[in-house]
Amino acid sequence: LSKCTISIQEQAALNESGGAARSTTSNAGAGSIVSSSSSSAADAAASSSSSSSSSSETLCLCSACGASLHSIDLTPDQNAHILTQIATGLAHETSGNSSSSSSNNNNNNHHHHHANNTGTTQFERFKSWVGRNFPRGVDYIIDGANVGFFGRRPPKERLSFEQIDRAVRAVTSGASSSGKRVLLILHQRHFKRLSERQHRLVEAWKRNRILYQTPHRMNDDWFWLYAAVYSSKYVHQPLVITNDQMRDHHFQMLSQRCFLMWRERHVVRFGFSNLYDYRVPPTFWFPLPYSTQIQGSGTSWHFPVRESTTEAGVSNKDNKGGGGEEVPLTKCEWYCLKTLPRAADSRLLKN
């Protein structure tokens, strides 16, 4: 058993003459995080999913044995199971909210049934809206409240629409953003008493058909989660931009093994080096091109050992208008266990 690092190589496919084109190598090291400034966020995301391209292949090689690690995502059946659990969990949560809010009413059962049906109808309306506007899924889903409240302290400080727009522009203005589909999820309660500038931003999002306002008495987490999991049926790697650690009770309703597997492959963490200069784009931390799970090859096993850390620069302690909020990221060390070939194993047994 030995400590190892994972080297990420972009290997070009064979050219027409049969020769191998050039490849580039970058050593991700133990626990390195794929990152990009938002001005090229779309390009970085396209690069991170290049393993699905016909012209190149991403190889994630162990420094100890040379075996390649892989990205492990949900199967279609697991994906469908999570979608069903989201609908079930939403109905349960809506039912619980309506029960508690009407517990002092003599017609509690009537209100309970009505509110539950209303919540289900609202969510069905959202599913239909997503199906009409994004029949082939969404590439980027933005958790608007999480982005807008980054570095701010509600209720004293309001959500920043300008901050959200910086994230929107980051994934729509890169060289590889053409054809990329973006969905912004934001709760209705944030649209009261807008300034003229905020109103212009909202109108622009509506014109581009990227904004969905989630209804009152419903948790917006269910909406962006559904859109992301739904999109996995059509998009190679739909990405959710959020720093939500997803530890709330509604996430606990989901199958934890499947959900944690999905979260690792589809969540992009973000940070702002300067909250108040809207010309400065956010920084994104994309998922690694391989899964941090125990993986085996023909001659070796690979074991990840994780520990929480905070990426330098995301937590800003100075007075220059930085984020002032830490983004928990994951540092990971790898260990490689080489196995004996079967022939050698059988000789040892004989001795």
Short mmCIF file of C-alpha atoms in Angstrom, two decimals:
data_model
loop_
_atom_site.label_atom_id
_atom_site.label_comp_id
_atom_site.label_asym_id
_atom_site.label_seq_id
_atom_site.Cartn_x
_atom_site.Cartn_y
_atom_site.Cartn_z
CA LEU A 1 0.00 0.00 0.00
CA SER A 2 1.52 3.33 -1.06
CA LYS A 3 0.45 6.96 -1.28
CA CYS A 4 -0.10 8.14 -4.85
CA THR A 5 -1.15 11.16 -6.86
CA ILE A 6 -3.57 11.31 -9.78
CA SER A 7 -2.26 12.81 -13.01
CA ILE A 8 -4.87 14.27 -15.36
CA GLN A 9 -3.96 13.95 -19.03
CA GLU A 10 -5.87 15.25 -22.02
CA GLN A 11 -5.04 12.58 -24.59
CA ALA A 12 -5.89 13.52 -28.18
CA ALA A 13 -7.48 10.85 -30.31
CA LEU A 14 -5.66 9.15 -33.17
CA ASN A 15 -5.53 11.28 -36.29
CA GLU A 16 -6.55 10.10 -39.73
CA SER A 17 -3.06 8.86 -40.59
CA GLY A 18 -3.09 6.62 -37.55
CA GLY A 19 -0.59 8.64 -35.54
CA ALA A 20 -1.34 9.90 -32.09
CA ALA A 21 -1.86 13.62 -31.78
CA ARG A 22 -0.23 15.59 -28.97
CA SER A 23 -1.40 15.18 -25.40
CA THR A 24 -1.13 17.61 -22.52
CA THR A 25 -0.56 16.59 -18.93
CA SER A 26 -1.42 18.36 -15.70
CA ASN A 27 -0.80 16.79 -12.32
CA ALA A 28 -3.87 17.21 -10.14
CA GLY A 29 -1.95 15.95 -7.12
CA ALA A 30 -3.56 14.72 -3.94
CA GLY A 31 -6.75 16.61 -3.38
CA SER A 32 -6.34 19.26 -6.06
CA ILE A 33 -9.50 21.01 -7.26
CA VAL A 34 -10.27 21.89 -10.85
CA SER A 35 -10.86 25.63 -10.85
CA SER A 36 -11.47 28.44 -13.27
CA SER A 37 -12.16 32.15 -13.22
CA SER A 38 -15.68 32.77 -14.39
CA SER A 39 -14.59 34.68 -17.48
CA SER A 40 -13.75 31.29 -18.93
CA ALA A 41 -16.15 29.20 -16.87
CA ALA A 42 -17.94 27.73 -19.86
CA ASP A 43 -14.61 26.79 -21.40
CA ALA A 44 -13.46 25.11 -18.19
CA ALA A 45 -16.69 23.13 -17.91
CA ALA A 46 -16.41 22.02 -21.50
CA SER A 47 -12.85 20.88 -20.81
CA SER A 48 -13.90 19.00 -17.67
CA SER A 49 -16.35 16.91 -19.68
CA SER A 50 -14.05 16.37 -22.65
CA SER A 51 -13.94 12.63 -21.97
CA SER A 52 -17.20 12.40 -23.89
CA SER A 53 -15.70 14.10 -26.93
CA SER A 54 -14.78 12.10 -29.99
CA SER A 55 -11.55 14.10 -30.47
CA SER A 56 -10.00 13.69 -27.02
CA GLU A 57 -10.03 11.56 -23.90
CA THR A 58 -9.35 12.50 -20.30
CA LEU A 59 -7.06 10.05 -18.54
CA CYS A 60 -6.72 10.16 -14.74
CA LEU A 61 -3.63 8.06 -14.05
CA CYS A 62 -2.26 6.73 -10.77
CA SER A 63 1.39 7.67 -10.22
CA ALA A 64 2.09 4.34 -8.49
CA CYS A 65 0.65 1.79 -10.90
CA GLY A 66 -0.45 3.72 -14.01
CA ALA A 67 -4.08 2.58 -13.80
CA SER A 68 -6.78 5.05 -14.82
CA LEU A 69 -9.50 6.26 -12.44
CA HIS A 70 -13.00 6.87 -13.78
CA SER A 71 -15.98 9.12 -13.28
CA ILE A 72 -18.78 7.10 -11.68
CA ASP A 73 -22.24 8.56 -12.14
CA LEU A 74 -25.78 7.35 -11.51
CA THR A 75 -27.29 4.69 -13.71
CA PRO A 76 -30.56 5.57 -15.53
CA ASP A 77 -32.48 3.51 -12.96
CA GLN A 78 -30.82 5.31 -10.04
CA ASN A 79 -31.50 8.64 -11.72
CA ALA A 80 -35.20 7.77 -12.11
CA HIS A 81 -35.32 6.64 -8.46
CA ILE A 82 -33.96 10.00 -7.25
CA LEU A 83 -36.53 11.87 -9.38
CA THR A 84 -39.32 9.84 -7.78
CA GLN A 85 -37.93 10.54 -4.31
CA ILE A 86 -37.81 14.28 -5.04
CA ALA A 87 -41.52 14.31 -5.93
CA THR A 88 -42.36 12.20 -2.86
CA GLY A 89 -40.24 14.36 -0.56
CA LEU A 90 -41.77 17.55 -1.88
CA ALA A 91 -45.29 16.24 -1.29
CA HIS A 92 -44.33 15.18 2.26
CA GLU A 93 -42.75 18.55 3.07
CA THR A 94 -45.68 20.51 1.64
CA SER A 95 -48.05 18.35 3.67
CA GLY A 96 -46.04 18.99 6.84
CA ASN A 97 -46.00 22.76 6.28
CA SER A 98 -49.72 22.95 5.68
CA SER A 99 -50.43 20.82 8.75
CA SER A 100 -48.37 23.00 11.09
CA SER A 101 -49.70 26.26 9.68
CA SER A 102 -53.34 25.25 10.08
CA SER A 103 -53.15 23.26 13.33
CA ASN A 104 -55.36 25.77 15.12
CA ASN A 105 -58.10 25.71 12.50
CA ASN A 106 -61.26 23.62 12.93
CA ASN A 107 -61.11 22.81 9.23
CA ASN A 108 -57.54 21.53 9.52
CA ASN A 109 -58.11 18.48 7.30
CA HIS A 110 -59.61 20.61 4.55
CA HIS A 111 -56.73 23.12 4.62
CA HIS A 112 -54.18 20.34 4.86
CA HIS A 113 -55.59 18.65 1.76
CA HIS A 114 -55.94 21.90 -0.17
CA ALA A 115 -52.40 23.13 0.55
CA ASN A 116 -50.92 19.75 -0.28
CA ASN A 117 -52.75 19.65 -3.60
CA THR A 118 -51.70 23.22 -4.34
CA GLY A 119 -48.05 22.38 -3.73
CA THR A 120 -48.24 19.30 -5.93
CA THR A 121 -49.95 21.32 -8.68
CA GLN A 122 -47.28 24.04 -8.47
CA PHE A 123 -44.50 21.47 -8.80
CA GLU A 124 -46.23 19.74 -11.71
CA ARG A 125 -46.47 23.16 -13.35
CA PHE A 126 -42.73 23.59 -12.92
CA LYS A 127 -42.01 20.16 -14.40
CA SER A 128 -44.14 21.02 -17.43
CA TRP A 129 -42.38 24.38 -17.78
CA VAL A 130 -38.96 22.71 -17.71
CA GLY A 131 -40.11 20.14 -20.28
CA ARG A 132 -41.33 22.87 -22.65
CA ASN A 133 -38.39 25.24 -22.28
CA PHE A 134 -35.61 22.68 -21.85
CA PRO A 135 -36.72 19.53 -23.70
CA ARG A 136 -33.08 18.43 -23.94
CA GLY A 137 -32.16 19.33 -20.37
CA VAL A 138 -30.13 22.16 -18.80
CA ASP A 139 -26.35 22.58 -18.79
CA TYR A 140 -26.11 24.99 -15.83
CA ILE A 141 -28.58 25.40 -12.97
CA ILE A 142 -27.93 28.38 -10.68
CA ASP A 143 -29.11 28.30 -7.06
CA GLY A 144 -30.00 32.01 -7.12
CA ALA A 145 -30.50 32.55 -3.38
CA ASN A 146 -27.25 30.81 -2.49
CA VAL A 147 -25.29 32.91 -4.98
CA GLY A 148 -27.09 36.14 -4.10
CA PHE A 149 -26.57 35.79 -0.34
CA PHE A 150 -22.89 34.83 -0.58
CA GLY A 151 -20.90 37.01 1.86
CA ARG A 152 -24.05 38.73 3.11
CA ARG A 153 -25.91 38.50 6.41
CA PRO A 154 -29.69 38.25 6.07
CA PRO A 155 -32.03 39.72 7.10
CA LYS A 156 -29.88 42.81 7.65
CA GLU A 157 -28.43 42.57 4.14
CA ARG A 158 -30.62 41.79 1.16
CA LEU A 159 -29.92 39.31 -1.58
CA SER A 160 -27.71 40.75 -4.34
CA PHE A 161 -29.23 40.54 -7.82
CA GLU A 162 -25.99 41.91 -9.24
CA GLN A 163 -24.07 39.02 -7.69
CA ILE A 164 -26.43 36.54 -9.32
CA ASP A 165 -26.03 38.28 -12.67
CA ARG A 166 -22.27 37.91 -12.42
CA ALA A 167 -22.74 34.14 -12.18
CA VAL A 168 -25.21 34.19 -15.09
CA ARG A 169 -22.78 36.13 -17.27
CA ALA A 170 -19.96 33.80 -16.28
CA VAL A 171 -21.65 30.76 -17.82
CA THR A 172 -23.14 32.53 -20.84
CA SER A 173 -20.31 34.70 -22.14
CA GLY A 174 -17.40 32.27 -22.60
CA ALA A 175 -16.16 31.08 -25.97
CA SER A 176 -17.74 27.66 -25.38
CA SER A 177 -21.05 28.99 -24.04
CA SER A 178 -22.83 28.94 -27.40
CA GLY A 179 -25.77 26.57 -27.17
CA LYS A 180 -25.37 26.09 -23.42
CA ARG A 181 -28.71 26.13 -21.59
CA VAL A 182 -28.94 28.00 -18.28
CA LEU A 183 -31.68 27.92 -15.64
CA LEU A 184 -31.81 30.35 -12.71
CA ILE A 185 -33.97 29.31 -9.73
CA LEU A 186 -35.06 32.04 -7.31
CA HIS A 187 -37.92 32.22 -4.81
CA GLN A 188 -40.78 34.70 -5.31
CA ARG A 189 -40.17 36.39 -1.96
CA HIS A 190 -37.00 38.03 -3.31
CA PHE A 191 -38.84 40.09 -5.94
CA LYS A 192 -40.41 42.69 -3.66
CA ARG A 193 -39.40 46.37 -3.82
CA LEU A 194 -36.83 46.04 -6.58
CA SER A 195 -34.63 48.96 -7.56
CA GLU A 196 -34.58 50.13 -11.16
CA ARG A 197 -31.29 48.33 -11.76
CA GLN A 198 -32.56 45.11 -10.21
CA HIS A 199 -35.74 45.33 -12.26
CA ARG A 200 -33.68 45.61 -15.46
CA LEU A 201 -31.69 42.51 -14.53
CA VAL A 202 -34.85 40.51 -13.83
CA GLU A 203 -36.41 41.59 -17.12
CA ALA A 204 -33.27 40.51 -18.97
CA TRP A 205 -33.40 37.08 -17.33
CA LYS A 206 -37.05 36.76 -18.30
CA ARG A 207 -36.38 37.77 -21.91
CA ASN A 208 -33.71 35.10 -22.14
CA ARG A 209 -36.10 32.58 -20.56
CA ILE A 210 -33.65 31.47 -17.90
CA LEU A 211 -35.54 32.55 -14.76
CA TYR A 212 -38.02 30.48 -12.80
CA GLN A 213 -39.59 32.02 -9.68
CA THR A 214 -40.50 29.32 -7.20
CA PRO A 215 -43.84 29.77 -5.40
CA HIS A 216 -44.49 30.74 -1.80
CA ARG A 217 -44.63 28.04 0.89
CA MET A 218 -42.33 25.79 -1.17
CA ASN A 219 -38.60 25.14 -0.77
CA ASP A 220 -36.66 26.24 -3.85
CA ASP A 221 -34.08 23.48 -3.23
CA TRP A 222 -36.48 20.90 -4.65
CA PHE A 223 -36.78 22.85 -7.89
CA TRP A 224 -33.11 23.22 -8.77
CA LEU A 225 -32.43 19.66 -7.62
CA TYR A 226 -35.18 18.27 -9.84
CA ALA A 227 -33.98 20.30 -12.86
CA ALA A 228 -30.43 19.00 -12.43
CA VAL A 229 -31.33 15.33 -11.99
CA TYR A 230 -33.90 15.53 -14.82
CA SER A 231 -31.26 17.01 -17.12
CA SER A 232 -28.94 14.05 -16.53
CA LYS A 233 -31.15 12.10 -18.93
CA TYR A 234 -30.06 14.40 -21.78
CA VAL A 235 -26.86 16.24 -20.80
CA HIS A 236 -23.56 14.48 -20.15
CA GLN A 237 -22.88 16.42 -16.94
CA PRO A 238 -25.42 19.07 -15.92
CA LEU A 239 -23.92 21.34 -13.27
CA VAL A 240 -25.51 23.12 -10.28
CA ILE A 241 -23.78 26.29 -9.12
CA THR A 242 -24.22 26.38 -5.34
CA ASN A 243 -22.31 26.27 -2.07
CA ASP A 244 -25.22 24.58 -0.32
CA GLN A 245 -23.82 21.63 1.65
CA MET A 246 -27.19 19.86 1.23
CA ARG A 247 -27.46 18.71 4.82
CA ASP A 248 -31.04 19.88 5.43
CA HIS A 249 -33.70 17.37 6.34
CA HIS A 250 -35.23 17.31 2.86
CA PHE A 251 -31.95 16.07 1.36
CA GLN A 252 -31.90 13.34 4.01
CA MET A 253 -35.12 11.97 2.50
CA LEU A 254 -33.18 10.90 -0.59
CA SER A 255 -31.24 7.68 -0.99
CA GLN A 256 -27.93 8.81 0.52
CA ARG A 257 -25.63 6.58 -1.51
CA CYS A 258 -27.13 7.69 -4.82
CA PHE A 259 -27.49 11.30 -3.76
CA LEU A 260 -23.88 11.65 -2.57
CA MET A 261 -22.67 10.04 -5.78
CA TRP A 262 -24.73 12.52 -7.80
CA ARG A 263 -23.60 15.52 -5.72
CA GLU A 264 -19.92 14.79 -6.30
CA ARG A 265 -20.30 14.75 -10.08
CA HIS A 266 -22.72 17.66 -10.58
CA VAL A 267 -22.07 20.47 -8.06
CA VAL A 268 -19.87 23.49 -8.81
CA ARG A 269 -18.64 25.53 -5.84
CA PHE A 270 -18.08 29.26 -6.27
CA GLY A 271 -16.52 32.29 -4.61
CA PHE A 272 -16.17 36.05 -5.15
CA SER A 273 -12.78 37.67 -4.63
CA ASN A 274 -14.52 41.06 -4.56
CA LEU A 275 -18.21 41.38 -3.72
CA TYR A 276 -18.65 44.99 -4.77
CA ASP A 277 -16.76 45.27 -8.06
CA TYR A 278 -19.23 43.80 -10.52
CA ARG A 279 -16.59 43.68 -13.23
CA VAL A 280 -14.76 40.95 -11.30
CA PRO A 281 -16.12 37.52 -12.22
CA PRO A 282 -16.64 34.76 -9.67
CA THR A 283 -14.33 31.79 -9.34
CA PHE A 284 -15.74 28.32 -9.92
CA TRP A 285 -14.49 24.97 -8.62
CA PHE A 286 -15.70 22.27 -11.01
CA PRO A 287 -15.93 18.56 -10.17
CA LEU A 288 -12.79 16.54 -10.77
CA PRO A 289 -12.90 14.36 -13.91
CA TYR A 290 -12.76 11.23 -11.73
CA SER A 291 -14.82 10.06 -8.75
CA THR A 292 -13.34 10.06 -5.24
CA GLN A 293 -14.62 6.58 -4.49
CA ILE A 294 -12.84 3.27 -3.96
CA GLN A 295 -11.95 2.07 -7.43
CA GLY A 296 -10.39 -1.16 -8.61
CA SER A 297 -8.55 -2.15 -11.77
CA GLY A 298 -7.15 -5.51 -12.85
CA THR A 299 -4.00 -5.20 -10.75
CA SER A 300 -4.69 -2.57 -8.10
CA TRP A 301 -7.20 -0.88 -5.81
CA HIS A 302 -7.36 2.85 -5.08
CA PHE A 303 -8.61 4.30 -1.79
CA PRO A 304 -9.41 7.99 -1.25
CA VAL A 305 -8.94 9.56 2.19
CA ARG A 306 -10.87 12.81 2.45
CA GLU A 307 -10.58 15.80 4.72
CA SER A 308 -12.34 19.17 4.64
CA THR A 309 -10.38 22.25 3.71
CA THR A 310 -10.92 25.79 2.47
CA GLU A 311 -9.45 26.91 -0.83
CA ALA A 312 -7.09 29.88 -0.43
CA GLY A 313 -8.64 33.10 -1.62
CA VAL A 314 -12.25 32.12 -1.06
CA SER A 315 -12.19 33.14 2.57
CA ASN A 316 -11.27 36.80 2.48
CA LYS A 317 -10.25 38.47 5.72
CA ASP A 318 -9.02 41.79 4.32
CA ASN A 319 -10.85 45.08 3.83
CA LYS A 320 -10.94 45.12 0.07
CA GLY A 321 -14.53 44.03 -0.40
CA GLY A 322 -13.96 40.31 -0.60
CA GLY A 323 -16.36 37.49 0.04
CA GLY A 324 -15.76 37.24 3.78
CA GLU A 325 -17.23 33.73 3.71
CA GLU A 326 -15.51 30.37 3.56
CA VAL A 327 -16.37 27.82 0.90
CA PRO A 328 -15.88 24.28 2.27
CA LEU A 329 -14.08 22.16 -0.29
CA THR A 330 -12.70 18.65 -0.12
CA LYS A 331 -9.05 17.70 0.00
CA CYS A 332 -8.31 14.12 -0.86
CA GLU A 333 -5.26 11.86 -0.59
CA TRP A 334 -5.06 8.63 -2.54
CA TYR A 335 -3.54 5.28 -1.64
CA CYS A 336 -2.76 2.54 -4.15
CA LEU A 337 -2.86 -1.16 -3.21
CA LYS A 338 -1.25 -3.36 -5.84
CA THR A 339 -2.58 -6.90 -6.08
CA LEU A 340 -0.61 -9.98 -7.06
CA PRO A 341 -1.22 -11.51 -10.49
CA ARG A 342 -3.20 -14.74 -10.33
CA ALA A 343 -0.25 -16.88 -11.41
CA ALA A 344 1.97 -15.49 -8.64
CA ASP A 345 -0.90 -15.82 -6.16
CA SER A 346 -1.32 -19.52 -6.97
CA ARG A 347 2.43 -20.18 -6.56
CA LEU A 348 2.33 -18.61 -3.09
CA LEU A 349 -0.59 -20.83 -2.13
CA LYS A 350 1.32 -23.95 -3.21
CA ASN A 351 4.30 -22.94 -1.08
#
